[in-house]
Each structure stands twice: as structure tokens, then as C-alpha cells.
Amino acid sequence: MSTVTQGGPDLPQERRVVTEIPGPRSRELLARKQAAVPDGIGTTLPVFVTHAGGGVVVDADGNSLIDFGSGIAVTGVGNANPRVAERVRKQVGDFTHTCFMVTPYESYVEVCENLNRLTPGDHEKRTFLVNTGAEAVENAIKVARHATGRQAVVVFDHAYHGRTLLTMTLTAKNLPYKHRFGPFAPEVYRVPLAYPFRWPSGPENCAEEAAAQAIDMINKQIGAENVAALLIEPIAGEGGFIEPAPGFLPRMAEFAKANGIVFIADEVQTGFARTGDLFACEREGVVPDIVTTAKGIAGGLPLAAVTGRAELMDKVHVGGLGGTYGGNPLACEAALAVLESIEQDDLVGRARRIESVMLPRLRAMAEQHPMIGDVRGRGAMIAIELVKPGTKEPDPEATGRVLARCHAEGLLALTAGTYGNVLRFLPPLVIPDELLEEGLNILEKALGED
Ligand SMILES: *Cc1c(COP(=O)(O)O)cnc(C)c1O
């Protein structure tokens, strides 16, 4: 049994596998889950967590797993981060909710001021807060439609934007996100993404050709003057950590600008230092009109934000935006602690350090293991795409086998990708280097056994 009493960075930073994974206690809890929770709520690895912090997740059987998931890119600052815990603890004793739209409080405004200052571009901005990434994306579209008086929304192949009616419509992949959940929201159009590894004529021509195709489709099939928003993830997350070929994002942003289209960057997964920049758009100097953020924003508390040009955001009438819980005071305190941690602990530097450890090792593995078709990503958002050796044919079965071996050895990793053949790695930015190396050793062994 676990003897730890508190999570956070003081948890022993070690991998420790003391039972089968999942162990007996987790299996008991899993049976309860199956009886109480619908099957539609899937589980990547059914170990039931009791504590987490730094680079480890500890389960109910006393196993300590290396965390390459961060709760899907959420706990970048580390689980139970002490700054987050302290601020939330104080706030929970002061007041827990008033609804910002009824009686406001300072922390909400402070989070917004910070996002206005930190997101790309030095134009005047406004921010409002909601609860989830999907809600942020929905609201960004509301603002763009309202401000432009147009309706069409353009999204890209391999996109993921959420699970609500509008955002699952914006999402590309049928299973599991859309299957039998239609009819979908109207006025959503999909165009090609510059996916270098799978571009038919090769990565060199990818940015230019994909942009030309996307722009041609918009002009011919929709009419640029009918498009309210062009919505894109600067690195496609669930789609498989696809970095659009360099030049593609700036070209699409330029096209949007020239045609009065609101350019929305969905930084829900890529934001808050994850990619080795505070926001992924910065890498190519792209300045979006609206940025949506969530996941890494508040150390695990539910919070999301829409940050955009003041002249767009201020167009919406009073009461047109909001929600009961948006910018909950506990979540705002957590976000302020996260921003402090990013700065004080140089988490942008940490993300770059993680990249410098992971990419060379994964590239070396790719030399040894022809099943690795592509190694890609930035910062602490890194992936390998698995294929049938000598081809580009996706191999989701091998991906599942490698993942299962990693899990059995105490390395928590995740899959992604339109074809289910991407292993993605999202360690907490505070993970110690030794655990990062140990996790990579486990992966290497798991690849070798296939
Ligand atoms: C996770 C994610 C969302 C949805 O966020 P939720 O908080 O799960 O609603 C939207 N966009 C991107 C890019 C994401 O990664």
C-alpha cells in the first residue's frame, strides 16, 4: 500500500512497480467504475490515482509511474504544484464562488490582464474566462461571427477542438468523437493541413501546396467574404502532434487578414510553455486575432480563456458572453500561480531542455526501429508515428502493443493521431531529467520487443 500522505514535488521521484499494472486495488475500483460510469467514458490506463507530483503518478496499489501524459498536457507545472496548492487553499477559505457576472473579484481581472500581456501581439486585447477548451473555442466562434456578420468557419484536416455540438463538428475524426452523434452544426468547412510526413509530393512542397489548396477551396467553395473565422491548432494535438510545415501558418494568417477573416489559434493544448515557447504561434511570429487557451492554464483546475483583439471582443453586446462558473475564483488563483511558476521556474527553458533530451534519443531509436516512421514535435510535446516498416502505412496495432508494454513497466504514455498510430509524450515540464531518461529507456525496450 502507498505510504505517501501528500502529492506534489516532494513525492519520491522514482519509478516503482510493486504489483501487476493495474494492481488488485485498482482492479476492484475498475469494477466499481464499470458498474457506475458508462463505457463511453474510456480509460487509457486503469490505475486509480492517489497522489501525483513532479514526474510521477502514484496509484492505489503503491505503484509509482513515470508521467509522460500530464493529464493530457494539463499539469505542466507539476501535479499539486505547491504555488497552486497554496493559493487555492487560501481562496477556498475566503470565498468559493460569486459568479463574476453577478459580483466580480480581482483575480479574474488579473488573469485577463496577464493573458492580454502574454499572448502574441502587442495590440490592445480583451480576455474572458470560461471552463473548458471546447467552451473557449465555441465562444471564439461566437465572437468572430458576431464581429464579422459572417457565418462560415474554416477548419483543417486532423483538427481536434472538443466534444460539444459545434466543437465536435469542428473536429475532423469520426471515431470516437463524432460517430452517430450527428446531425452536426452547419457552416463548418474543412480544408487540407500541411502534414509534412504524409504530404503526397513530399515535405519540401507541403506548406506551399497545402496553403494553395486550402485557399483555393475557400475561394471556390465558400467565398472568402462569407468566412467569419479560420480556426487552427498551431500544432495539431489529438490529430497526432502534426507541426504544419513551416510557412503554412503565416500564409494562412496572411490570407485571413487580407480577407477580413478572424484568425483563431486554438492553443488549448500547445499553450503555457508546453512547446518551448509560451505560445506555439510565436515560433513563426504569427499573431492571431483570437487565441483560445485551457489545459495548461491552471495546473489542473478547470479554466479556459478567450483572448482577442479589443475591437472584435468589444463588439458583442452586454450579456452576450459569460457563464455561471467561468473564471471561478479557485481556478483564477491557480492560473495566477501557474503564470508565476512558468516565470520563476523558467518552464519555457525546461520545455526546451526536455526537447533536447527527447528528440535525439527518439531519432536514434528511429534508426534502429524502422517501425518509427516519423519523430516530431517541440518542447515537451513530442511524438513518434508508427508504420509498417518500409512503408507509410499506419500501424495502430503495433502502437497499442508498444503502449501496453510501456504501461506494464510503469511508464504512462498516450496515443493520438487520425490513424491511431502516434505515441505522444507530454511530460510535466518539471519532470526530473533522470525520469525522462528512464521513461525513454522503457520505450526503447518496448519498441525492441515488437
Ligand atoms: C483538449 C482540446 C480541446 C478541448 O478542451 P476541453 O477542455 O476538453 O473541452 C480543444 N482544442 C484543443 C486543441 C485541445 O487539445
mmCIF file of N, CA, C and O and ligand atoms in Angstrom, residues 132-135 137 160-162 233 238 266 268-269 294-295, ligand 1:
data_model
loop_
_atom_site.group_PDB
_atom_site.id
_atom_site.type_symbol
_atom_site.label_atom_id
_atom_site.label_comp_id
_atom_site.label_asym_id
_atom_site.label_seq_id
_atom_site.Cartn_x
_atom_site.Cartn_y
_atom_site.Cartn_z
ATOM 1 N N THR A 132 -13.866 25.234 -20.073
ATOM 2 C CA THR A 132 -13.215 24.149 -20.809
ATOM 3 C C THR A 132 -12.699 24.658 -22.148
ATOM 4 O O THR A 132 -13.143 25.702 -22.646
ATOM 5 N N GLY A 133 -11.833 23.849 -22.748
ATOM 6 C CA GLY A 133 -11.309 24.197 -24.062
ATOM 7 C C GLY A 133 -12.415 24.306 -25.092
ATOM 8 O O GLY A 133 -12.444 25.245 -25.903
ATOM 9 N N ALA A 134 -13.346 23.352 -25.062
ATOM 10 C CA ALA A 134 -14.443 23.378 -26.030
ATOM 11 C C ALA A 134 -15.253 24.668 -25.887
ATOM 12 O O ALA A 134 -15.623 25.299 -26.881
ATOM 13 N N GLU A 135 -15.484 25.053 -24.645
ATOM 14 C CA GLU A 135 -16.271 26.271 -24.413
ATOM 15 C C GLU A 135 -15.514 27.511 -24.914
ATOM 16 O O GLU A 135 -16.125 28.449 -25.433
ATOM 17 N N VAL A 137 -13.416 27.530 -27.464
ATOM 18 C CA VAL A 137 -13.489 27.525 -28.930
ATOM 19 C C VAL A 137 -14.880 27.978 -29.391
ATOM 20 O O VAL A 137 -15.012 28.810 -30.294
ATOM 21 N N TYR A 160 -8.663 18.839 -33.851
ATOM 22 C CA TYR A 160 -9.470 18.493 -32.674
ATOM 23 C C TYR A 160 -9.781 19.788 -31.929
ATOM 24 O O TYR A 160 -8.866 20.537 -31.563
ATOM 25 N N HIS A 161 -11.076 20.015 -31.694
ATOM 26 C CA HIS A 161 -11.448 21.237 -30.972
ATOM 27 C C HIS A 161 -12.413 20.989 -29.831
ATOM 28 O O HIS A 161 -12.829 21.950 -29.178
ATOM 29 N N GLY A 162 -12.825 19.719 -29.598
ATOM 30 C CA GLY A 162 -13.685 19.462 -28.448
ATOM 31 C C GLY A 162 -14.823 18.523 -28.781
ATOM 32 O O GLY A 162 -14.872 17.933 -29.869
ATOM 33 N N GLU A 233 -5.130 24.724 -34.905
ATOM 34 C CA GLU A 233 -4.177 24.428 -33.828
ATOM 35 C C GLU A 233 -2.765 24.651 -34.397
ATOM 36 O O GLU A 233 -2.430 24.046 -35.410
ATOM 37 N N GLU A 238 -4.571 16.176 -30.760
ATOM 38 C CA GLU A 238 -5.157 14.837 -30.870
ATOM 39 C C GLU A 238 -4.904 14.245 -32.254
ATOM 40 O O GLU A 238 -4.854 13.027 -32.408
ATOM 41 N N ASP A 266 -6.101 27.922 -31.853
ATOM 42 C CA ASP A 266 -6.520 27.094 -30.726
ATOM 43 C C ASP A 266 -5.257 26.584 -30.034
ATOM 44 O O ASP A 266 -4.661 25.592 -30.442
ATOM 45 N N VAL A 268 -5.167 25.514 -26.964
ATOM 46 C CA VAL A 268 -5.628 24.804 -25.762
ATOM 47 C C VAL A 268 -4.594 23.769 -25.311
ATOM 48 O O VAL A 268 -4.324 23.629 -24.120
ATOM 49 N N GLN A 269 -4.014 23.033 -26.261
ATOM 50 C CA GLN A 269 -3.017 22.022 -25.881
ATOM 51 C C GLN A 269 -1.585 22.562 -25.920
ATOM 52 O O GLN A 269 -0.726 22.141 -25.150
ATOM 53 N N ALA A 294 -6.600 26.751 -22.510
ATOM 54 C CA ALA A 294 -7.230 25.968 -21.430
ATOM 55 C C ALA A 294 -6.134 25.074 -20.841
ATOM 56 O O ALA A 294 -5.087 25.569 -20.458
ATOM 57 N N LYS A 295 -6.362 23.764 -20.823
ATOM 58 C CA LYS A 295 -5.422 22.747 -20.339
ATOM 59 C C LYS A 295 -4.318 23.267 -19.380
ATOM 60 O O LYS A 295 -4.515 23.247 -18.187
HETATM 61 C C1 LIG B 1 -8.348 19.337 -25.430
HETATM 62 C C2 LIG B 1 -8.560 20.290 -26.525
HETATM 63 C C3 LIG B 1 -9.776 20.991 -26.678
HETATM 64 C C4 LIG B 1 -10.966 20.718 -25.808
HETATM 65 O O1 LIG B 1 -10.716 21.052 -24.481
HETATM 66 P P1 LIG B 1 -11.704 20.506 -23.331
HETATM 67 O O2 LIG B 1 -11.233 21.227 -22.107
HETATM 68 O O3 LIG B 1 -11.520 19.043 -23.271
HETATM 69 O O4 LIG B 1 -13.070 20.898 -23.742
HETATM 70 C C5 LIG B 1 -9.869 21.928 -27.686
HETATM 71 N N1 LIG B 1 -8.837 22.174 -28.512
HETATM 72 C C6 LIG B 1 -7.662 21.535 -28.391
HETATM 73 C C7 LIG B 1 -6.547 21.874 -29.325
HETATM 74 C C8 LIG B 1 -7.486 20.554 -27.417
HETATM 75 O O5 LIG B 1 -6.327 19.898 -27.312
#
